mmCIF file of C-alpha atoms and ligand atoms in Angstrom:
data_model
loop_
_atom_site.group_PDB
_atom_site.id
_atom_site.type_symbol
_atom_site.label_atom_id
_atom_site.label_comp_id
_atom_site.label_asym_id
_atom_site.label_seq_id
_atom_site.Cartn_x
_atom_site.Cartn_y
_atom_site.Cartn_z
ATOM 1 C CA MET A 1 3.362 14.292 -29.136
ATOM 2 C CA ARG A 2 0.710 13.159 -27.583
ATOM 3 C CA GLN A 3 -0.255 15.297 -24.395
ATOM 4 C CA VAL A 4 -1.749 13.209 -21.474
ATOM 5 C CA ALA A 5 -2.865 14.349 -18.139
ATOM 6 C CA VAL A 6 -2.661 12.476 -15.289
ATOM 7 C CA VAL A 7 -4.841 13.544 -12.075
ATOM 8 C CA GLY A 8 -3.879 12.196 -8.983
ATOM 9 C CA ALA A 9 -0.283 12.242 -7.664
ATOM 10 C CA GLY A 10 -0.551 8.568 -5.243
ATOM 11 C CA ILE A 11 1.026 5.610 -5.596
ATOM 12 C CA LEU A 12 -0.953 5.227 -8.930
ATOM 13 C CA GLY A 13 -0.485 8.700 -10.501
ATOM 14 C CA ARG A 14 3.181 8.703 -9.911
ATOM 15 C CA LEU A 15 3.929 5.550 -11.690
ATOM 16 C CA LEU A 16 1.604 6.116 -14.249
ATOM 17 C CA ALA A 17 3.152 9.201 -15.033
ATOM 18 C CA TRP A 18 6.931 7.666 -14.505
ATOM 19 C CA LYS A 19 5.726 5.298 -17.048
ATOM 20 C CA LEU A 20 4.040 7.389 -19.469
ATOM 21 C CA SER A 21 6.624 9.955 -19.579
ATOM 22 C CA ALA A 22 9.298 7.145 -20.237
ATOM 23 C CA GLN A 23 7.362 6.075 -23.110
ATOM 24 C CA GLY A 24 7.657 9.717 -25.036
ATOM 25 C CA TYR A 25 4.270 11.234 -23.795
ATOM 26 C CA VAL A 26 4.247 14.761 -22.655
ATOM 27 C CA VAL A 27 2.888 14.537 -19.351
ATOM 28 C CA THR A 28 1.337 16.819 -16.933
ATOM 29 C CA LEU A 29 0.362 15.691 -13.612
ATOM 30 C CA PHE A 30 -1.836 17.597 -11.375
ATOM 31 C CA ASP A 31 -2.480 16.985 -7.486
ATOM 32 C CA LYS A 32 -4.362 19.181 -5.156
ATOM 33 C CA GLY A 33 -1.704 18.400 -2.862
ATOM 34 C CA SER A 34 2.348 18.805 -2.843
ATOM 35 C CA ARG A 35 5.219 16.604 -4.291
ATOM 36 C CA ASP A 36 5.532 15.551 -0.272
ATOM 37 C CA GLY A 37 1.949 13.421 -0.857
ATOM 38 C CA GLU A 38 0.295 14.631 2.390
ATOM 39 C CA THR A 39 -2.907 14.272 0.580
ATOM 40 C CA THR A 40 -2.439 10.658 -0.322
ATOM 41 C CA ALA A 41 -3.320 7.455 1.039
ATOM 42 C CA ALA A 42 -0.237 5.947 -0.488
ATOM 43 C CA ARG A 43 1.837 8.309 2.027
ATOM 44 C CA VAL A 44 0.094 6.912 5.143
ATOM 45 C CA ALA A 45 0.252 3.009 4.234
ATOM 46 C CA ALA A 46 2.190 0.590 6.088
ATOM 47 C CA SER A 47 3.276 -0.458 2.701
ATOM 48 C CA MET A 48 3.516 -4.085 3.465
ATOM 49 C CA LEU A 49 3.740 -6.700 0.765
ATOM 50 C CA ALA A 50 1.774 -9.264 1.840
ATOM 51 C CA PRO A 51 -0.271 -11.596 -0.494
ATOM 52 C CA TYR A 52 -1.081 -14.389 2.280
ATOM 53 C CA THR A 53 -2.218 -12.167 5.083
ATOM 54 C CA GLU A 54 -4.412 -10.097 2.838
ATOM 55 C CA VAL A 55 -5.706 -12.990 1.037
ATOM 56 C CA ALA A 56 -7.288 -14.459 4.346
ATOM 57 C CA SER A 57 -9.802 -11.915 3.839
ATOM 58 C CA ALA A 58 -9.919 -11.299 0.353
ATOM 59 C CA GLU A 59 -10.280 -12.388 -3.428
ATOM 60 C CA ARG A 60 -8.090 -15.142 -4.538
ATOM 61 C CA GLN A 61 -6.869 -12.655 -7.459
ATOM 62 C CA VAL A 62 -5.360 -10.598 -4.497
ATOM 63 C CA PHE A 63 -3.112 -13.122 -4.068
ATOM 64 C CA ASP A 64 -2.388 -14.107 -7.608
ATOM 65 C CA TRP A 65 -1.681 -10.482 -8.510
ATOM 66 C CA GLY A 66 -0.146 -9.481 -5.296
ATOM 67 C CA LEU A 67 2.902 -12.170 -5.733
ATOM 68 C CA MET A 68 3.953 -10.465 -8.894
ATOM 69 C CA ALA A 69 4.477 -7.424 -6.794
ATOM 70 C CA LEU A 70 7.472 -9.275 -4.963
ATOM 71 C CA ARG A 71 9.583 -9.616 -8.596
ATOM 72 C CA TRP A 72 8.347 -6.460 -9.972
ATOM 73 C CA TRP A 73 8.953 -3.917 -7.000
ATOM 74 C CA PRO A 74 12.664 -4.978 -6.951
ATOM 75 C CA GLU A 75 13.311 -4.282 -10.716
ATOM 76 C CA GLN A 76 11.289 -0.911 -10.640
ATOM 77 C CA ILE A 77 13.186 0.223 -7.480
ATOM 78 C CA ALA A 78 16.785 -0.547 -8.751
ATOM 79 C CA ALA A 79 15.726 1.428 -11.942
ATOM 80 C CA LEU A 80 14.732 4.817 -9.818
ATOM 81 C CA GLU A 81 17.794 4.262 -7.668
ATOM 82 C CA ALA A 82 19.892 4.033 -10.866
ATOM 83 C CA GLN A 83 17.828 7.165 -12.158
ATOM 84 C CA THR A 84 17.789 9.529 -9.286
ATOM 85 C CA GLY A 85 20.363 8.530 -6.665
ATOM 86 C CA ARG A 86 17.831 7.951 -4.003
ATOM 87 C CA ALA A 87 18.139 4.847 -2.026
ATOM 88 C CA VAL A 88 14.716 2.978 -1.508
ATOM 89 C CA SER A 89 14.736 0.509 1.400
ATOM 90 C CA TYR A 90 12.770 -2.933 1.277
ATOM 91 C CA GLY A 91 12.805 -6.368 2.563
ATOM 92 C CA LEU A 92 11.349 -9.508 1.360
ATOM 93 C CA ASP A 93 12.844 -11.887 3.846
ATOM 94 C CA GLY A 94 9.213 -12.869 4.736
ATOM 95 C CA SER A 95 7.016 -12.098 7.942
ATOM 96 C CA VAL A 96 5.915 -13.472 11.063
ATOM 97 C CA VAL A 97 2.890 -13.967 12.547
ATOM 98 C CA VAL A 98 2.366 -14.519 16.296
ATOM 99 C CA ALA A 99 -0.607 -14.796 19.003
ATOM 100 C CA HIS A 100 -0.612 -14.561 22.831
ATOM 101 C CA GLU A 101 -1.013 -18.179 24.755
ATOM 102 C CA LEU A 102 -4.482 -17.234 25.246
ATOM 103 C CA ASP A 103 -5.642 -16.223 21.715
ATOM 104 C CA LYS A 104 -3.495 -19.542 20.183
ATOM 105 C CA SER A 105 -6.771 -20.386 18.184
ATOM 106 C CA THR A 106 -6.546 -16.904 15.840
ATOM 107 C CA LEU A 107 -3.668 -18.398 14.233
ATOM 108 C CA GLN A 108 -5.167 -22.006 13.577
ATOM 109 C CA HIS A 109 -8.172 -19.945 12.300
ATOM 110 C CA PHE A 110 -5.836 -17.993 10.073
ATOM 111 C CA GLN A 111 -4.128 -21.214 8.649
ATOM 112 C CA GLN A 112 -7.319 -22.581 8.190
ATOM 113 C CA GLN A 113 -8.456 -19.636 6.103
ATOM 114 C CA LEU A 114 -5.211 -19.921 4.036
ATOM 115 C CA ARG A 115 -5.778 -23.886 3.171
ATOM 116 C CA ALA A 116 -9.225 -22.759 1.857
ATOM 117 C CA VAL A 117 -8.091 -19.969 -0.390
ATOM 118 C CA VAL A 118 -4.985 -20.810 -1.554
ATOM 119 C CA PRO A 119 -4.375 -24.731 -0.791
ATOM 120 C CA ASP A 120 -1.483 -24.998 -3.685
ATOM 121 C CA TYR A 121 0.384 -22.476 -1.574
ATOM 122 C CA ILE A 122 -0.111 -23.799 2.039
ATOM 123 C CA GLU A 123 2.821 -25.987 2.362
ATOM 124 C CA ARG A 124 4.822 -22.584 1.772
ATOM 125 C CA VAL A 125 3.576 -21.546 5.231
ATOM 126 C CA GLU A 126 5.708 -22.558 8.057
ATOM 127 C CA ARG A 127 4.828 -23.525 11.377
ATOM 128 C CA ILE A 128 7.543 -21.928 13.358
ATOM 129 C CA ASP A 129 8.627 -23.040 17.165
ATOM 130 C CA ALA A 130 10.686 -20.868 19.550
ATOM 131 C CA GLU A 131 13.925 -22.067 18.278
ATOM 132 C CA ARG A 132 12.994 -20.711 14.460
ATOM 133 C CA LEU A 133 11.251 -17.704 16.148
ATOM 134 C CA THR A 134 14.593 -17.106 17.585
ATOM 135 C CA GLU A 135 16.083 -17.443 14.585
ATOM 136 C CA LEU A 136 13.825 -15.315 12.943
ATOM 137 C CA GLU A 137 13.034 -12.225 15.132
ATOM 138 C CA PRO A 138 15.086 -12.867 18.356
ATOM 139 C CA GLU A 139 13.529 -10.211 20.255
ATOM 140 C CA LEU A 140 10.044 -11.786 20.044
ATOM 141 C CA ALA A 141 10.841 -15.140 21.463
ATOM 142 C CA PRO A 142 10.598 -13.975 25.165
ATOM 143 C CA ARG A 143 7.022 -13.568 24.872
ATOM 144 C CA PHE A 144 6.395 -16.076 22.041
ATOM 145 C CA ARG A 145 6.573 -19.707 22.035
ATOM 146 C CA ASP A 146 5.354 -20.381 18.368
ATOM 147 C CA GLY A 147 4.109 -18.905 15.380
ATOM 148 C CA LEU A 148 4.068 -19.065 11.582
ATOM 149 C CA PHE A 149 6.364 -17.841 9.083
ATOM 150 C CA LEU A 150 5.111 -16.373 5.566
ATOM 151 C CA PRO A 151 8.387 -16.567 3.475
ATOM 152 C CA ASP A 152 6.672 -14.932 0.104
ATOM 153 C CA GLU A 153 6.081 -11.535 2.213
ATOM 154 C CA GLY A 154 7.890 -8.154 2.635
ATOM 155 C CA TYR A 155 7.582 -4.557 2.971
ATOM 156 C CA LEU A 156 8.712 -1.132 1.284
ATOM 157 C CA ASP A 157 9.891 2.281 2.173
ATOM 158 C CA ASN A 158 6.872 4.208 0.829
ATOM 159 C CA GLY A 159 8.119 7.555 1.780
ATOM 160 C CA ALA A 160 11.259 6.769 0.353
ATOM 161 C CA LEU A 161 9.591 5.267 -2.960
ATOM 162 C CA LEU A 162 7.276 8.370 -3.071
ATOM 163 C CA ALA A 163 10.245 10.904 -3.073
ATOM 164 C CA ALA A 164 11.977 8.844 -5.694
ATOM 165 C CA LEU A 165 9.251 8.657 -7.883
ATOM 166 C CA ALA A 166 8.942 12.216 -7.663
ATOM 167 C CA ASP A 167 12.667 12.949 -8.372
ATOM 168 C CA ALA A 168 12.208 10.567 -11.324
ATOM 169 C CA ILE A 169 9.149 12.136 -12.960
ATOM 170 C CA GLU A 170 10.637 15.556 -12.874
ATOM 171 C CA GLN A 171 13.686 14.420 -14.246
ATOM 172 C CA GLN A 172 12.316 13.201 -17.565
ATOM 173 C CA GLY A 173 10.128 16.348 -18.016
ATOM 174 C CA VAL A 174 6.993 15.954 -16.545
ATOM 175 C CA CYS A 175 5.020 19.332 -15.750
ATOM 176 C CA TRP A 176 4.238 18.798 -12.040
ATOM 177 C CA GLN A 177 1.182 21.138 -11.279
ATOM 178 C CA PRO A 178 0.753 20.862 -7.453
ATOM 179 C CA HIS A 179 -2.101 22.262 -5.346
ATOM 180 C CA SER A 180 -4.319 22.039 -8.391
ATOM 181 C CA GLU A 181 -7.608 20.674 -7.651
ATOM 182 C CA VAL A 182 -9.014 18.644 -10.655
ATOM 183 C CA THR A 183 -12.917 18.708 -11.505
ATOM 184 C CA ASP A 184 -15.200 17.567 -14.232
ATOM 185 C CA ILE A 185 -13.186 14.974 -15.638
ATOM 186 C CA ALA A 186 -14.270 13.495 -19.070
ATOM 187 C CA PRO A 187 -12.843 12.128 -22.227
ATOM 188 C CA HIS A 188 -9.876 14.468 -23.511
ATOM 189 C CA SER A 189 -10.785 17.176 -20.896
ATOM 190 C CA LEU A 190 -10.865 18.412 -16.968
ATOM 191 C CA ARG A 191 -11.081 21.621 -15.451
ATOM 192 C CA VAL A 192 -8.438 22.623 -13.135
ATOM 193 C CA ASN A 193 -8.850 25.434 -10.156
ATOM 194 C CA GLY A 194 -12.117 26.188 -12.182
ATOM 195 C CA GLN A 195 -10.298 26.668 -15.826
ATOM 196 C CA ALA A 196 -11.388 24.113 -18.660
ATOM 197 C CA GLN A 197 -8.099 22.517 -20.357
ATOM 198 C CA THR A 198 -7.861 19.580 -22.974
ATOM 199 C CA PHE A 199 -5.754 16.993 -23.425
ATOM 200 C CA ASP A 200 -5.544 13.734 -25.984
ATOM 201 C CA CYS A 201 -5.834 11.410 -23.327
ATOM 202 C CA VAL A 202 -6.617 11.893 -19.441
ATOM 203 C CA VAL A 203 -5.566 9.576 -16.342
ATOM 204 C CA ASP A 204 -7.833 9.408 -13.539
ATOM 205 C CA THR A 205 -6.352 8.620 -10.505
ATOM 206 C CA ARG A 206 -7.516 10.357 -7.801
ATOM 207 C CA GLY A 207 -8.160 7.556 -5.210
ATOM 208 C CA VAL A 208 -11.237 8.460 -2.752
ATOM 209 C CA GLY A 209 -11.308 12.067 -4.505
ATOM 210 C CA ALA A 210 -12.643 10.458 -7.838
ATOM 211 C CA ARG A 211 -16.249 9.995 -6.228
ATOM 212 C CA ASP A 212 -17.835 12.378 -8.607
ATOM 213 C CA ALA A 213 -16.877 10.075 -11.485
ATOM 214 C CA LEU A 214 -17.256 6.497 -9.224
ATOM 215 C CA PRO A 215 -20.447 6.609 -7.176
ATOM 216 C CA GLU A 216 -19.846 3.447 -6.244
ATOM 217 C CA LEU A 217 -16.500 4.257 -4.786
ATOM 218 C CA ARG A 218 -16.057 4.337 -1.040
ATOM 219 C CA GLY A 219 -13.408 5.338 1.271
ATOM 220 C CA VAL A 220 -12.406 3.097 4.238
ATOM 221 C CA ARG A 221 -10.868 4.779 6.822
ATOM 222 C CA GLY A 222 -7.313 3.583 8.553
ATOM 223 C CA GLU A 223 -5.157 4.922 10.922
ATOM 224 C CA VAL A 224 -1.337 4.262 11.433
ATOM 225 C CA LEU A 225 1.232 5.460 13.754
ATOM 226 C CA TRP A 226 4.607 6.205 13.269
ATOM 227 C CA LEU A 227 7.465 5.497 15.788
ATOM 228 C CA ARG A 228 10.907 5.595 16.262
ATOM 229 C CA ALA A 229 11.906 2.653 18.718
ATOM 230 C CA PRO A 230 15.727 2.870 19.721
ATOM 231 C CA GLU A 231 15.458 -0.408 21.685
ATOM 232 C CA VAL A 232 13.455 -2.392 18.953
ATOM 233 C CA SER A 233 15.003 -4.270 16.236
ATOM 234 C CA LEU A 234 12.791 -6.591 13.957
ATOM 235 C CA SER A 235 13.754 -6.934 11.053
ATOM 236 C CA ARG A 236 10.646 -8.066 8.709
ATOM 237 C CA PRO A 237 6.822 -7.312 9.105
ATOM 238 C CA VAL A 238 5.462 -8.927 12.361
ATOM 239 C CA ARG A 239 1.393 -9.488 12.679
ATOM 240 C CA LEU A 240 0.014 -10.117 16.171
ATOM 241 C CA MET A 241 -3.543 -11.848 15.651
ATOM 242 C CA HIS A 242 -5.819 -11.040 18.483
ATOM 243 C CA PRO A 243 -9.641 -11.753 18.679
ATOM 244 C CA ARG A 244 -10.282 -7.743 18.875
ATOM 245 C CA TYR A 245 -7.719 -5.914 17.126
ATOM 246 C CA LYS A 246 -5.310 -7.176 14.324
ATOM 247 C CA LEU A 247 -1.745 -5.118 14.831
ATOM 248 C CA TYR A 248 0.932 -5.114 12.510
ATOM 249 C CA VAL A 249 4.507 -3.709 12.587
ATOM 250 C CA ALA A 250 6.143 -2.715 9.757
ATOM 251 C CA PRO A 251 9.997 -1.658 9.719
ATOM 252 C CA ARG A 252 11.864 1.263 8.346
ATOM 253 C CA PRO A 253 15.172 2.262 8.296
ATOM 254 C CA ASP A 254 17.032 3.602 11.775
ATOM 255 C CA HIS A 255 14.665 1.985 14.282
ATOM 256 C CA ARG A 256 11.268 2.964 12.900
ATOM 257 C CA TYR A 257 8.046 1.378 12.650
ATOM 258 C CA VAL A 258 4.868 1.777 10.904
ATOM 259 C CA ILE A 259 2.286 0.153 13.354
ATOM 260 C CA GLY A 260 -1.195 -0.229 12.123
ATOM 261 C CA ALA A 261 -3.955 -0.336 11.341
ATOM 262 C CA THR A 262 -7.365 0.196 12.046
ATOM 263 C CA GLU A 263 -9.941 -0.326 9.512
ATOM 264 C CA ILE A 264 -13.590 1.519 9.621
ATOM 265 C CA GLU A 265 -16.255 1.520 7.293
ATOM 266 C CA SER A 266 -16.261 5.450 7.285
ATOM 267 C CA GLU A 267 -15.023 8.312 5.122
ATOM 268 C CA SER A 268 -14.159 10.313 7.863
ATOM 269 C CA MET A 269 -10.298 12.275 7.365
ATOM 270 C CA ALA A 270 -10.262 13.561 11.066
ATOM 271 C CA PRO A 271 -7.273 12.923 12.993
ATOM 272 C CA VAL A 272 -6.524 9.435 14.745
ATOM 273 C CA THR A 273 -8.842 9.175 17.513
ATOM 274 C CA VAL A 274 -7.980 8.226 21.816
ATOM 275 C CA ARG A 275 -9.663 4.831 21.315
ATOM 276 C CA SER A 276 -7.551 4.042 18.656
ATOM 277 C CA HIS A 277 -4.185 5.228 19.738
ATOM 278 C CA LEU A 278 -4.975 3.378 22.896
ATOM 279 C CA GLU A 279 -5.905 0.048 20.631
ATOM 280 C CA LEU A 280 -2.933 -0.047 18.753
ATOM 281 C CA LEU A 281 -0.652 0.976 21.411
ATOM 282 C CA SER A 282 -1.640 -1.246 24.185
ATOM 283 C CA ALA A 283 -1.964 -4.308 21.491
ATOM 284 C CA LEU A 284 2.043 -3.432 20.647
ATOM 285 C CA TYR A 285 3.356 -3.023 24.260
ATOM 286 C CA SER A 286 1.941 -6.788 24.715
ATOM 287 C CA LEU A 287 4.017 -7.889 21.703
ATOM 288 C CA HIS A 288 7.597 -6.034 22.601
ATOM 289 C CA SER A 289 7.782 -3.768 25.464
ATOM 290 C CA GLY A 290 11.061 -2.197 24.240
ATOM 291 C CA PHE A 291 8.323 -0.288 22.418
ATOM 292 C CA ALA A 292 7.251 1.670 25.658
ATOM 293 C CA GLU A 293 10.195 4.102 25.036
ATOM 294 C CA ALA A 294 9.227 4.859 21.541
ATOM 295 C CA THR A 295 8.145 8.123 20.519
ATOM 296 C CA VAL A 296 5.347 8.741 17.921
ATOM 297 C CA GLU A 297 6.449 10.800 14.973
ATOM 298 C CA HIS A 298 3.465 10.728 12.990
ATOM 299 C CA ALA A 299 -0.230 9.723 13.951
ATOM 300 C CA TRP A 300 -1.602 9.786 10.464
ATOM 301 C CA SER A 301 -5.205 8.618 8.941
ATOM 302 C CA HIS A 302 -6.473 8.239 5.312
ATOM 303 C CA CYS A 303 -9.219 6.550 3.390
ATOM 304 C CA ARG A 304 -8.864 3.894 1.455
ATOM 305 C CA PRO A 305 -10.603 3.661 -1.940
ATOM 306 C CA ALA A 306 -12.602 0.709 -2.626
ATOM 307 C CA MET A 307 -14.979 -0.543 -4.965
ATOM 308 C CA PRO A 308 -18.341 -2.581 -3.995
ATOM 309 C CA ASN A 309 -16.103 -5.965 -4.035
ATOM 310 C CA ASN A 310 -12.671 -4.403 -3.092
ATOM 311 C CA LEU A 311 -11.050 -5.021 -5.953
ATOM 312 C CA PRO A 312 -9.130 -2.463 -8.340
ATOM 313 C CA ILE A 313 -10.691 -1.324 -11.754
ATOM 314 C CA VAL A 314 -9.049 -0.320 -15.088
ATOM 315 C CA ARG A 315 -11.355 1.316 -17.349
ATOM 316 C CA GLY A 316 -10.102 2.386 -20.833
ATOM 317 C CA GLN A 317 -12.245 4.399 -23.178
ATOM 318 C CA HIS A 318 -11.616 7.031 -26.024
ATOM 319 C CA GLY A 319 -9.581 9.925 -24.121
ATOM 320 C CA LEU A 320 -9.864 8.863 -20.871
ATOM 321 C CA LEU A 321 -8.616 6.166 -18.710
ATOM 322 C CA THR A 322 -10.006 5.388 -14.866
ATOM 323 C CA VAL A 323 -7.738 3.268 -12.439
ATOM 324 C CA ASN A 324 -8.959 3.049 -9.214
ATOM 325 C CA GLY A 325 -10.024 0.713 -6.375
ATOM 326 C CA LEU A 326 -6.415 -0.175 -4.427
ATOM 327 C CA TYR A 327 -8.224 -0.543 -1.264
ATOM 328 C CA ARG A 328 -5.995 -2.296 1.173
ATOM 329 C CA HIS A 329 -3.455 -3.441 -1.278
ATOM 330 C CA GLY A 330 -1.829 0.013 -2.895
ATOM 331 C CA TYR A 331 1.719 -1.384 -2.744
ATOM 332 C CA LEU A 332 0.378 -4.744 -3.133
ATOM 333 C CA LEU A 333 -1.212 -4.608 -6.453
ATOM 334 C CA SER A 334 -0.133 -1.693 -8.238
ATOM 335 C CA PRO A 335 2.413 -3.608 -10.168
ATOM 336 C CA TYR A 336 -0.502 -5.654 -11.580
ATOM 337 C CA VAL A 337 -2.665 -2.760 -12.000
ATOM 338 C CA VAL A 338 -0.321 -0.293 -13.462
ATOM 339 C CA GLU A 339 0.650 -2.867 -16.140
ATOM 340 C CA THR A 340 -2.823 -3.985 -16.709
ATOM 341 C CA ALA A 341 -3.557 -0.141 -17.112
ATOM 342 C CA LEU A 342 -0.762 0.740 -19.268
ATOM 343 C CA GLN A 343 -1.836 -1.800 -21.863
ATOM 344 C CA ALA A 344 -5.532 -0.631 -21.314
ATOM 345 C CA PHE A 345 -4.130 2.859 -22.362
ATOM 346 C CA GLU A 346 -2.599 1.586 -25.522
ATOM 347 C CA ARG A 347 -5.499 -0.243 -26.388
ATOM 348 C CA ASP A 348 -8.521 1.593 -25.672
ATOM 349 C CA CYS A 349 -7.560 5.508 -25.031
ATOM 350 C CA TRP A 350 -6.926 6.119 -28.747
ATOM 351 C CA GLU A 351 -8.549 5.942 -32.111
ATOM 352 C CA SER A 352 -7.353 2.849 -34.001
HETATM 353 C C1 LIG B 1 -3.777 3.120 7.079
HETATM 354 C C2 LIG B 1 -3.431 2.671 5.685
HETATM 355 C C3 LIG B 1 -2.575 1.459 5.524
HETATM 356 C C4 LIG B 1 -2.496 0.790 4.533
HETATM 357 N N1 LIG B 1 -1.196 0.040 4.297
HETATM 358 C C5 LIG B 1 -1.079 -0.654 2.922
HETATM 359 C C6 LIG B 1 -0.190 -1.732 3.001
HETATM 360 O O1 LIG B 1 0.420 -2.073 4.119
HETATM 361 N N2 LIG B 1 0.047 -2.384 1.828
HETATM 362 C C7 LIG B 1 -0.882 -1.848 0.972
HETATM 363 O O2 LIG B 1 -0.307 -2.471 -0.505
HETATM 364 N N3 LIG B 1 -1.536 -1.011 0.919
HETATM 365 C C8 LIG B 1 -1.721 -0.302 2.068
HETATM 366 N N4 LIG B 1 -2.171 0.522 1.861
HETATM 367 C C9 LIG B 1 -3.510 1.283 0.743
HETATM 368 C C10 LIG B 1 -2.819 2.073 -0.003
HETATM 369 O O3 LIG B 1 -2.399 3.436 0.484
HETATM 370 C C11 LIG B 1 -3.835 2.691 -1.129
HETATM 371 O O4 LIG B 1 -4.200 1.465 -1.810
HETATM 372 C C12 LIG B 1 -3.127 3.374 -1.952
HETATM 373 O O5 LIG B 1 -2.181 4.654 -1.525
HETATM 374 C C13 LIG B 1 -4.036 3.658 -3.567
HETATM 375 O O6 LIG B 1 -3.325 4.633 -4.271
HETATM 376 P P1 LIG B 1 -3.954 5.661 -5.513
HETATM 377 O O7 LIG B 1 -2.781 6.133 -5.610
HETATM 378 O O8 LIG B 1 -5.290 5.127 -5.833
HETATM 379 O O9 LIG B 1 -4.510 6.712 -4.159
HETATM 380 P P2 LIG B 1 -3.857 7.748 -3.291
HETATM 381 O O10 LIG B 1 -2.510 7.468 -3.032
HETATM 382 O O11 LIG B 1 -5.081 8.164 -2.212
HETATM 383 O O12 LIG B 1 -3.442 9.087 -4.217
HETATM 384 C C14 LIG B 1 -4.516 9.690 -4.830
HETATM 385 C C15 LIG B 1 -4.033 11.390 -5.074
HETATM 386 O O13 LIG B 1 -5.215 12.146 -5.858
HETATM 387 C C16 LIG B 1 -5.022 12.962 -5.370
HETATM 388 N N5 LIG B 1 -6.426 13.857 -5.731
HETATM 389 C C17 LIG B 1 -7.825 13.574 -5.200
HETATM 390 N N6 LIG B 1 -8.666 14.190 -5.657
HETATM 391 C C18 LIG B 1 -8.345 15.322 -6.352
HETATM 392 C C19 LIG B 1 -8.516 16.409 -7.251
HETATM 393 N N7 LIG B 1 -10.152 16.524 -7.275
HETATM 394 N N8 LIG B 1 -7.850 16.758 -8.088
HETATM 395 C C20 LIG B 1 -6.263 16.640 -7.948
HETATM 396 N N9 LIG B 1 -5.798 15.736 -7.000
HETATM 397 C C21 LIG B 1 -7.052 14.990 -6.252
HETATM 398 C C22 LIG B 1 -5.050 13.341 -3.728
HETATM 399 O O14 LIG B 1 -4.448 14.860 -3.616
HETATM 400 C C23 LIG B 1 -3.592 11.955 -3.928
HETATM 401 O O15 LIG B 1 -2.342 12.830 -4.163
HETATM 402 C C24 LIG B 1 -2.965 1.295 3.230
HETATM 403 C C25 LIG B 1 -4.060 2.626 3.300
HETATM 404 C C26 LIG B 1 -4.318 3.234 4.397
HETATM 405 C C27 LIG B 1 -5.268 4.260 4.585
#
């Protein structure tokens, strides 16, 4: 039986450990944190599936690869729910983009950007009036008279997904080694808590923790607030376009919302700053006054792992597979990246 070490139990590591153990590999999963994922960018993320909003400031591939997520996640979530009995909520009913009257030009600019990058999909972008906005998100109608509707967008509940993946991985007999800091990753070998170990193949999915192996990798700091807002009922992701701060609200079950996100070229993992709280929360209050009575359940920061071109990498060689660089698009691109990595694993990581 072939022995595989997966290093890093973020979204990539969990998905690959789940898939590889289902294929019959004997998998050991190492992570420096616990199975709760408190050391992952994956746990902090808003986990929106937003190919249109992302491509406005990214390469076209992000859109093409990202569309795959809208088909792939429902299949995987159904399989995970059947296996573990854990529900993972998600929504694929599109997203709404609004702007205050004074900032209307930002909406127009966003539409122009989309027309330039995805001209073949621009017909899918719907300009909505007050009546349509009332139909989609009635609580936004008092403050906004129009906006955009992006039908091919959605979100998933990352906390529930990471927990379901942890259960499924353990059910399949993966040996999960939490609190295990791994260094010196090389083909067939690694060092864990100072001790050398060998495997038939090592899969490196350490996110920003892989800087020693990937010097060109950088972390891009992001901060989010997780709120419970009993007075707010939004059913889909909402973006507020603003000349200075861009705000999004991603729904979770039971009137919970993830509010984000800052994007700062810094590798600091320090807690969320007062400035970011002020910017995020004042923009949020301008979106919906019901957020005034919300309680802040978490204020989280982490770094998105990014390559110089902000696109992911999948590099296979005999005895080692390196997968990284998901940047802002961990949930949007992991379907494409995981399928590509599984192919590279079979093709490049074994002697022919
Ligand atoms: C604020 C914020 C908001 C985001 N919002 C979205 C969004 O809405 N949609 C979207 O698609 N993406 C979003 N992302 C991006 C997404 O979170 C990341 O792209 C994704 O989590 C990267 O996955 P990963 O598995 O590569 O890394 P991670 O999820 O960070 O996992 C890496 C794992 O490796 C472990 N590790 C690191 N070093 C070591 C070591 N030496 N030894 C052992 N283990 C180690 C860590 O403990 C961690 O568990 C967001 C990110 C942030 C920060």
